XYZ file of N, CA, C and O in Angstrom:
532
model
N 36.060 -11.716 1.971
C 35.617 -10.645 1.108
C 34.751 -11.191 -0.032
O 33.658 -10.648 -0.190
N 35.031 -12.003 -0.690
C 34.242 -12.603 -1.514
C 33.152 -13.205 -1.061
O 32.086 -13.018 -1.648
N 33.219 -13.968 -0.026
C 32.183 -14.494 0.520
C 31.034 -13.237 0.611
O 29.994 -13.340 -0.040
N 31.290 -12.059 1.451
C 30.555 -11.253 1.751
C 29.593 -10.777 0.142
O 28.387 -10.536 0.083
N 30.305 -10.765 -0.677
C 30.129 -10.443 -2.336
C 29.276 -11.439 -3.108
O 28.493 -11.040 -3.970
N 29.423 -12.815 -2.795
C 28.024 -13.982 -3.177
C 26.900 -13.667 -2.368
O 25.828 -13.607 -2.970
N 26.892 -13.472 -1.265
C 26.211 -13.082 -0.085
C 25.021 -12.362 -0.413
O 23.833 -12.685 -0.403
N 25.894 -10.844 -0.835
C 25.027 -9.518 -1.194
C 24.702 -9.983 -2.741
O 23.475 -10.007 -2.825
N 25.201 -10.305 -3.810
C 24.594 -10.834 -4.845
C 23.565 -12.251 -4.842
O 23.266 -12.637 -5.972
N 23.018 -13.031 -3.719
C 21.837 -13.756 -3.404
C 20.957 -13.264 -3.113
O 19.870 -13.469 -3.652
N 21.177 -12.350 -2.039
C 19.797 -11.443 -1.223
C 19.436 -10.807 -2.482
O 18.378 -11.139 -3.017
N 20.557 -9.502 -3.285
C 19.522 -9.319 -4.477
C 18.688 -10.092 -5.267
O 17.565 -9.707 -5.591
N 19.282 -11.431 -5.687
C 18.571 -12.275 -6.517
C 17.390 -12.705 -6.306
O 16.519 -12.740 -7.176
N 17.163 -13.277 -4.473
C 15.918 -13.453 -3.710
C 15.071 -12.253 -3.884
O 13.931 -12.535 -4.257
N 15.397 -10.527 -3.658
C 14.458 -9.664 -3.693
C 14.169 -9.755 -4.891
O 12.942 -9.762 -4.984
N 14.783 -9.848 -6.128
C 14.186 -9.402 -7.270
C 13.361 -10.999 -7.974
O 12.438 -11.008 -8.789
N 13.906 -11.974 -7.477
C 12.882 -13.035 -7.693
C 11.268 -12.897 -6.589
O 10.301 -13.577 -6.931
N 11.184 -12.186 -5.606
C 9.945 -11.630 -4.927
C 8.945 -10.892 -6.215
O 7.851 -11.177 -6.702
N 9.901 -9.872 -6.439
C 9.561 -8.929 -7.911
C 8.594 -9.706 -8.905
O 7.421 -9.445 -9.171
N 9.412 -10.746 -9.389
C 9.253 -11.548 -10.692
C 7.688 -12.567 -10.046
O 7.137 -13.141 -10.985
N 7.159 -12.757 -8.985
C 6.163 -13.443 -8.802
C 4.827 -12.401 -8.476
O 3.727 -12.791 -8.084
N 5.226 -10.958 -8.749
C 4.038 -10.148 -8.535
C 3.169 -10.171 -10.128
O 3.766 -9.698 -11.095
N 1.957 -10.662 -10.289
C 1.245 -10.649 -11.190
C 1.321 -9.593 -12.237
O 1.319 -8.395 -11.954
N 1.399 -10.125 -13.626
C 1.480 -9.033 -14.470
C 0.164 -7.681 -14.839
O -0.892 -8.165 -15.246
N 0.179 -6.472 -14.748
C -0.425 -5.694 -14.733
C -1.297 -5.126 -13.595
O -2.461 -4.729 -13.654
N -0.102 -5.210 -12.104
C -0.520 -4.697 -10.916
C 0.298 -3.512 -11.236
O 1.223 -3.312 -12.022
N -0.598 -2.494 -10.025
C -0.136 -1.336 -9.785
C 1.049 -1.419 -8.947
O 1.037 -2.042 -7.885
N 2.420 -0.602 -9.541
C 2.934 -0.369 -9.048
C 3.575 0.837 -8.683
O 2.956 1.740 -9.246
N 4.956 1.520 -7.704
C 4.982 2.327 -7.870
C 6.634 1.919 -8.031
O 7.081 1.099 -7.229
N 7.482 2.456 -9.004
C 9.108 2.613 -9.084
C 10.104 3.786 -8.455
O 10.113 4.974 -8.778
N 10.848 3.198 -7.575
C 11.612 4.403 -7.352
C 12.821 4.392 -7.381
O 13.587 3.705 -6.704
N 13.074 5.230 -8.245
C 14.291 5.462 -9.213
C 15.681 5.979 -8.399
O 15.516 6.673 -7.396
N 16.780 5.706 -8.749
C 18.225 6.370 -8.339
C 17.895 7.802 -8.859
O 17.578 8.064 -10.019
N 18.016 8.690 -7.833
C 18.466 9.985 -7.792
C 17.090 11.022 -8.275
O 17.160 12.232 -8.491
N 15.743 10.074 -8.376
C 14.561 10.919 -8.362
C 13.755 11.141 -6.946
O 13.564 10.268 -6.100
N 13.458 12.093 -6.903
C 12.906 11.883 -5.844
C 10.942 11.365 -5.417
O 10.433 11.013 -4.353
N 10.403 11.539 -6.681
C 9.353 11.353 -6.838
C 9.015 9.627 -7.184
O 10.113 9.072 -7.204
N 8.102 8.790 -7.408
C 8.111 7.458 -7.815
C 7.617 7.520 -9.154
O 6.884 8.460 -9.460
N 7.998 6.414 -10.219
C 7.289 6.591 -11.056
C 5.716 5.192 -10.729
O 5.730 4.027 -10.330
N 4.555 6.163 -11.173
C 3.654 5.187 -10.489
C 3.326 4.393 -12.348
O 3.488 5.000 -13.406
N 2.856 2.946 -12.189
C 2.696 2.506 -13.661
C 1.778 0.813 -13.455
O 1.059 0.608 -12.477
N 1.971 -0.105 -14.424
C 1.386 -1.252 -14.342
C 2.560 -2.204 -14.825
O 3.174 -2.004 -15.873
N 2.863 -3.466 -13.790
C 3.822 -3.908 -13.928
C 3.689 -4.623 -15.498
O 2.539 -4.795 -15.904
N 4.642 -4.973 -16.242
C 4.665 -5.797 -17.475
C 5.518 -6.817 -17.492
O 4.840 -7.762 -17.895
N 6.261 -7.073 -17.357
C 7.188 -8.511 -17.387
C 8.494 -7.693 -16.403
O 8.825 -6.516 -16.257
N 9.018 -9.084 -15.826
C 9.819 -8.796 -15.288
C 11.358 -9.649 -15.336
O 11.514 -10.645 -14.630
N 12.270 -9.227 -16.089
C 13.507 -9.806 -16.856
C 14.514 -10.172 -15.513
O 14.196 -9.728 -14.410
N 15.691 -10.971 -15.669
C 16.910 -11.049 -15.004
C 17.579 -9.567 -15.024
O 18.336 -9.352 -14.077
N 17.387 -8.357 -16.100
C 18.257 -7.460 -15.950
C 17.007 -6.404 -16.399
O 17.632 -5.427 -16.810
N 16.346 -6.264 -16.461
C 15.087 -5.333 -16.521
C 13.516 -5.400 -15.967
O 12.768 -6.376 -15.910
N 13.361 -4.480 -15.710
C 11.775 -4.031 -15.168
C 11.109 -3.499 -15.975
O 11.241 -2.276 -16.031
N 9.831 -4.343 -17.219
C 9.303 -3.597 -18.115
C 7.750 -3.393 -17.212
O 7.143 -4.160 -16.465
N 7.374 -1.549 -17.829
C 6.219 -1.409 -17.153
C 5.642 -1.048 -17.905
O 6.209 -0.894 -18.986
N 4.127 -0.681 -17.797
C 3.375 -0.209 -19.289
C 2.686 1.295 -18.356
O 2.138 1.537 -17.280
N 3.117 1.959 -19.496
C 2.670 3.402 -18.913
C 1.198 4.206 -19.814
O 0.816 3.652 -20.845
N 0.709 5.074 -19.488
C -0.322 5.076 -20.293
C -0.205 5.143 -21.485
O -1.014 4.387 -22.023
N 0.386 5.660 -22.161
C 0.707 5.480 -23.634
C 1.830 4.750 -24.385
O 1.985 4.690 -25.604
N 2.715 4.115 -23.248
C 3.952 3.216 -23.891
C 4.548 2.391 -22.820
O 4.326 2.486 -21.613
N 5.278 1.627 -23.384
C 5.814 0.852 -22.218
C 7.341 0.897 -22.363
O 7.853 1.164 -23.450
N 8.020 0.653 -21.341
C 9.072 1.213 -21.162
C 10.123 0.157 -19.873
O 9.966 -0.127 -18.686
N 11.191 -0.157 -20.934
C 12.343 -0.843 -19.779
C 13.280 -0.494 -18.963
O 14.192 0.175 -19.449
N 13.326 -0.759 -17.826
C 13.813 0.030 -16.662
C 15.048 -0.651 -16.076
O 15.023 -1.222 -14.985
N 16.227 -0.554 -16.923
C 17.274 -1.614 -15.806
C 17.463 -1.750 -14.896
O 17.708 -0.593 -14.554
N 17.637 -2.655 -13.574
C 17.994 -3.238 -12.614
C 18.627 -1.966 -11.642
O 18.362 -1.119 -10.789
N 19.545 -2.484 -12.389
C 20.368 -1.024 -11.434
C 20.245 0.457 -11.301
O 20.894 1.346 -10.750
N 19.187 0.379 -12.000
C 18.393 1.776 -11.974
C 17.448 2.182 -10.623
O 17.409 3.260 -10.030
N 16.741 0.999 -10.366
C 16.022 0.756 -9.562
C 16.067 0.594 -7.800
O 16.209 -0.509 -7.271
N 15.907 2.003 -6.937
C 15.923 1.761 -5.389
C 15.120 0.674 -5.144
O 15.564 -0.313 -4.557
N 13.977 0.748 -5.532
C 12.752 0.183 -4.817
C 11.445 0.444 -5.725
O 11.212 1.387 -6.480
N 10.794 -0.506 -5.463
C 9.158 -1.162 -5.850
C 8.398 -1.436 -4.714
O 8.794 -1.934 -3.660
N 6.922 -0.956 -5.109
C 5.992 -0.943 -3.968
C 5.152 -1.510 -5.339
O 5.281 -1.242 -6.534
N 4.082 -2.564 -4.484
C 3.095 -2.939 -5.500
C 1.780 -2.993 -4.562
O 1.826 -3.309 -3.373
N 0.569 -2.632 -5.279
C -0.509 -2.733 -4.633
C -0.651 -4.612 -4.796
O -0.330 -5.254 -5.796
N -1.183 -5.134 -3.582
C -1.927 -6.749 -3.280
C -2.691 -6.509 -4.493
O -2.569 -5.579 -5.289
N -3.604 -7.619 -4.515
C -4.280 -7.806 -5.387
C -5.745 -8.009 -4.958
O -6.018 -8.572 -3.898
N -6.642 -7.559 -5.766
C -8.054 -7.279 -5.866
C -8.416 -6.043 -6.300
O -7.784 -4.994 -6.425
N -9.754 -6.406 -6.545
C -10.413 -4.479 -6.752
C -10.217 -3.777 -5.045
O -9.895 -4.003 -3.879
N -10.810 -2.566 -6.248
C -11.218 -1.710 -4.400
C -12.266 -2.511 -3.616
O -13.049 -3.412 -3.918
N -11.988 -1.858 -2.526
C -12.358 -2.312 -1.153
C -13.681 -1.733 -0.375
O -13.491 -0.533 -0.178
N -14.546 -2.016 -0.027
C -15.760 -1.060 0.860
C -15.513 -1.743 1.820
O -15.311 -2.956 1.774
N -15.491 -0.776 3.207
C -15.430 -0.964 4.198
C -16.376 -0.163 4.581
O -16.411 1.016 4.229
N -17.632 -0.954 5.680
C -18.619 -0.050 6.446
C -18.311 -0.166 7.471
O -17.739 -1.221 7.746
N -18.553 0.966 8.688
C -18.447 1.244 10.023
C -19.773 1.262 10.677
O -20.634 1.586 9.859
N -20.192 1.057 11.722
C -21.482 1.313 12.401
C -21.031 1.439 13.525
O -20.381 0.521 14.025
N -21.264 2.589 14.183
C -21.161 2.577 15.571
C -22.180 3.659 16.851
O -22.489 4.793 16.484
N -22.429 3.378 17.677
C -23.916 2.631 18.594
C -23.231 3.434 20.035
O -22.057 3.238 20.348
N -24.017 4.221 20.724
C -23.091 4.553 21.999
C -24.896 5.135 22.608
O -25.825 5.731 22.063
N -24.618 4.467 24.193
C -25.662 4.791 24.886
C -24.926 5.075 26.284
O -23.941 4.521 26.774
N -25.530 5.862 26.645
C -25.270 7.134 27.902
C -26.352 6.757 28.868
O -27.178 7.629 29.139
N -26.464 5.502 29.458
C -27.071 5.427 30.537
C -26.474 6.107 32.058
O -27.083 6.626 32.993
N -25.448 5.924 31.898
C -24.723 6.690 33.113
C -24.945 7.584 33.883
O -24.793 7.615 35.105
N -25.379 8.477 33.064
C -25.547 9.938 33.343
C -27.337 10.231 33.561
O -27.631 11.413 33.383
N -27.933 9.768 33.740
C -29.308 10.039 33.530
C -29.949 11.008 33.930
O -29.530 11.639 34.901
N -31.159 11.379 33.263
C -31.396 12.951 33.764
C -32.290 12.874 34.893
O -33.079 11.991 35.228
N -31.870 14.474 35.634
C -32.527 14.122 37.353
C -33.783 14.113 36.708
O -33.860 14.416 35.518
N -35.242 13.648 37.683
C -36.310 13.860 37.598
C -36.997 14.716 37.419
O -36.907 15.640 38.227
N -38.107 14.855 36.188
C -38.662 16.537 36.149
C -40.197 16.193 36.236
O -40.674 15.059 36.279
N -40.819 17.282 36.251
C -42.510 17.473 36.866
C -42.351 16.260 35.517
O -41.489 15.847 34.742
N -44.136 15.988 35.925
C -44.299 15.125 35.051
C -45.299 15.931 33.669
O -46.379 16.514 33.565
N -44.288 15.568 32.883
C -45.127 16.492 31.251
C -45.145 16.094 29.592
O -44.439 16.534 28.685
N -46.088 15.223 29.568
C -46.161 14.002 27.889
C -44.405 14.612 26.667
O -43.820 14.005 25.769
N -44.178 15.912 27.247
C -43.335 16.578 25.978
C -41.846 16.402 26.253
O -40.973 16.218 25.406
N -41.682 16.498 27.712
C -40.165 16.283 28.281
C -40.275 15.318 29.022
O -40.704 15.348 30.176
N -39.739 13.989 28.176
C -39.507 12.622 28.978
C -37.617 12.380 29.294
O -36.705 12.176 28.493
N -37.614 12.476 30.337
C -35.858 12.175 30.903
C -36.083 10.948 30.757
O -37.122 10.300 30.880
N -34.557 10.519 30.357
C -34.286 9.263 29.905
C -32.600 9.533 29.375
O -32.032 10.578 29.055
N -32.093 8.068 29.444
C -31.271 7.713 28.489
C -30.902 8.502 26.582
O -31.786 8.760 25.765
N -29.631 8.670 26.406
C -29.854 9.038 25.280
C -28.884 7.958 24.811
O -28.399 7.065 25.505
N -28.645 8.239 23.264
C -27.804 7.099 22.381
C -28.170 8.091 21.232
O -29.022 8.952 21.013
N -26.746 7.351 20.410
C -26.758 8.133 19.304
C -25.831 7.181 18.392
O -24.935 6.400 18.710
N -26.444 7.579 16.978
C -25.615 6.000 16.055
C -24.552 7.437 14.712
O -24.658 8.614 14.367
N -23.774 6.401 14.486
C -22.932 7.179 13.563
C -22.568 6.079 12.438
O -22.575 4.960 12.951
N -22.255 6.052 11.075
C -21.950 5.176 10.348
C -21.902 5.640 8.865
O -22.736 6.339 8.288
N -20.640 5.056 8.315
C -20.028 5.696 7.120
C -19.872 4.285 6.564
O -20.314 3.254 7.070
N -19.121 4.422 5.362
C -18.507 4.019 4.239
C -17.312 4.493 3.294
O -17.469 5.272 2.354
N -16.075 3.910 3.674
C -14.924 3.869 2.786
C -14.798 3.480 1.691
O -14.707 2.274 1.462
N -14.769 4.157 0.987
C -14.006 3.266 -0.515
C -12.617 3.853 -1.271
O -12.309 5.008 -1.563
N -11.841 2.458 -1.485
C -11.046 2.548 -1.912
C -10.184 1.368 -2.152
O -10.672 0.250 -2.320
N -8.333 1.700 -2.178
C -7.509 0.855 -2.889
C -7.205 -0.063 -1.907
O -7.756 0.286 -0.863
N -6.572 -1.083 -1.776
C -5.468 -1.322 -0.403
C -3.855 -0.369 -0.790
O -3.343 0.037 -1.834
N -3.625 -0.338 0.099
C -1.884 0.392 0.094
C -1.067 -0.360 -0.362
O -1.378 -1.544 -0.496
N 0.087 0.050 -0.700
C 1.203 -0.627 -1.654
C 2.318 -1.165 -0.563
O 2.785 -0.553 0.398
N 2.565 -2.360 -0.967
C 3.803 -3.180 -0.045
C 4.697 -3.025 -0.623
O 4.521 -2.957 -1.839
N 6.107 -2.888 -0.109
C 7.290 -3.336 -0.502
C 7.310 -5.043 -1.334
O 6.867 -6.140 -0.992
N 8.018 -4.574 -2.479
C 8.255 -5.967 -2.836
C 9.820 -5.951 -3.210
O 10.409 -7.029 -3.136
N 10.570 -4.754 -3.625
C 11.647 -5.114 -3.776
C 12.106 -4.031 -3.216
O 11.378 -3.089 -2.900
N 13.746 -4.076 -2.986
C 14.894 -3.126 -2.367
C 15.927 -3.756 -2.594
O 16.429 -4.880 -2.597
N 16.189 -2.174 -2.879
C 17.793 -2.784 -3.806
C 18.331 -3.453 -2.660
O 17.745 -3.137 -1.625
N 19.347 -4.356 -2.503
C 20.232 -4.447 -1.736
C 21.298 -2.992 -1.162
O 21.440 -2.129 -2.029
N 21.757 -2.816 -0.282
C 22.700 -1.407 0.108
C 24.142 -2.260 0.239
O 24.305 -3.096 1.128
N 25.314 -1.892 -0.909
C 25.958 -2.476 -0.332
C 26.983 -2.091 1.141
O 27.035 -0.962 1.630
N 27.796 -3.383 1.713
C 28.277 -2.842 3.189
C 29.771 -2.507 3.265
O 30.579 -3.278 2.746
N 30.068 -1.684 3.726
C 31.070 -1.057 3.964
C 32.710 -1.602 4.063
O 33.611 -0.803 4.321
């Protein structure tokens, strides 16, 4: 029984030392015991028994055991991602028609291509431990 009890008090220590190596003033998101929404904020230091975050107008300490879970965005700015994409329809070719300079049968193709911008998505970095039964 005890054993099982150092056990579950390491794994927490390992998740919340994960916590403690995420750079100060990443986005994160907190999710709280018994809210159902996250609180989203910028991480600020991270204590043995607290989670300080800085919110837009104040910053604010969040005890341990308060805390289900943390999601933090990786690190960098936003991201552009371009697409290009190219598709030709030789396959299908059109039957033969009189011959006339205005309607040439042939092959068609057609190009499509955008641009994303944005964040990367938020990883798990911590979870509470659940304890076992």
């Amino acid at each position: 029984m005890i054993t099982a009890v150092l056990l579950l008090a390491l794994a927490a220590d390992e998740a919340w030392d994960k916590l403690k190596n995420v750079k100060s003033g990443s986005e994160i998101r907190v999710f709280l015991k018994g809210h159902a929404k996250p609180m989203e904020a910028n991480l600020g230091d991270v204590t043995d028994e607290n989670l300080i975050v800085a919110l837009k107008k104040e910053q604010k300490a969040i005890a341990k055991e308060q805390i289900d879970r943390v999601d933090a965005r990786p690190g960098g700015k936003a991201g552009v991602t371009r697409e290009s994409k190219t598709t030709n329809d030789v396959t299908n070719p059109q039957p033969p028609a009189p011959p006339n300079p205005y309607n040439r049968p042939g092959p068609s193709s057609s190009t499509s291509s955008g641009v994303t911008i944005g964040k990367p998505g938020y990883e798990t970095v911590y979870t509470r431990p659940r304890p076992k039964p």
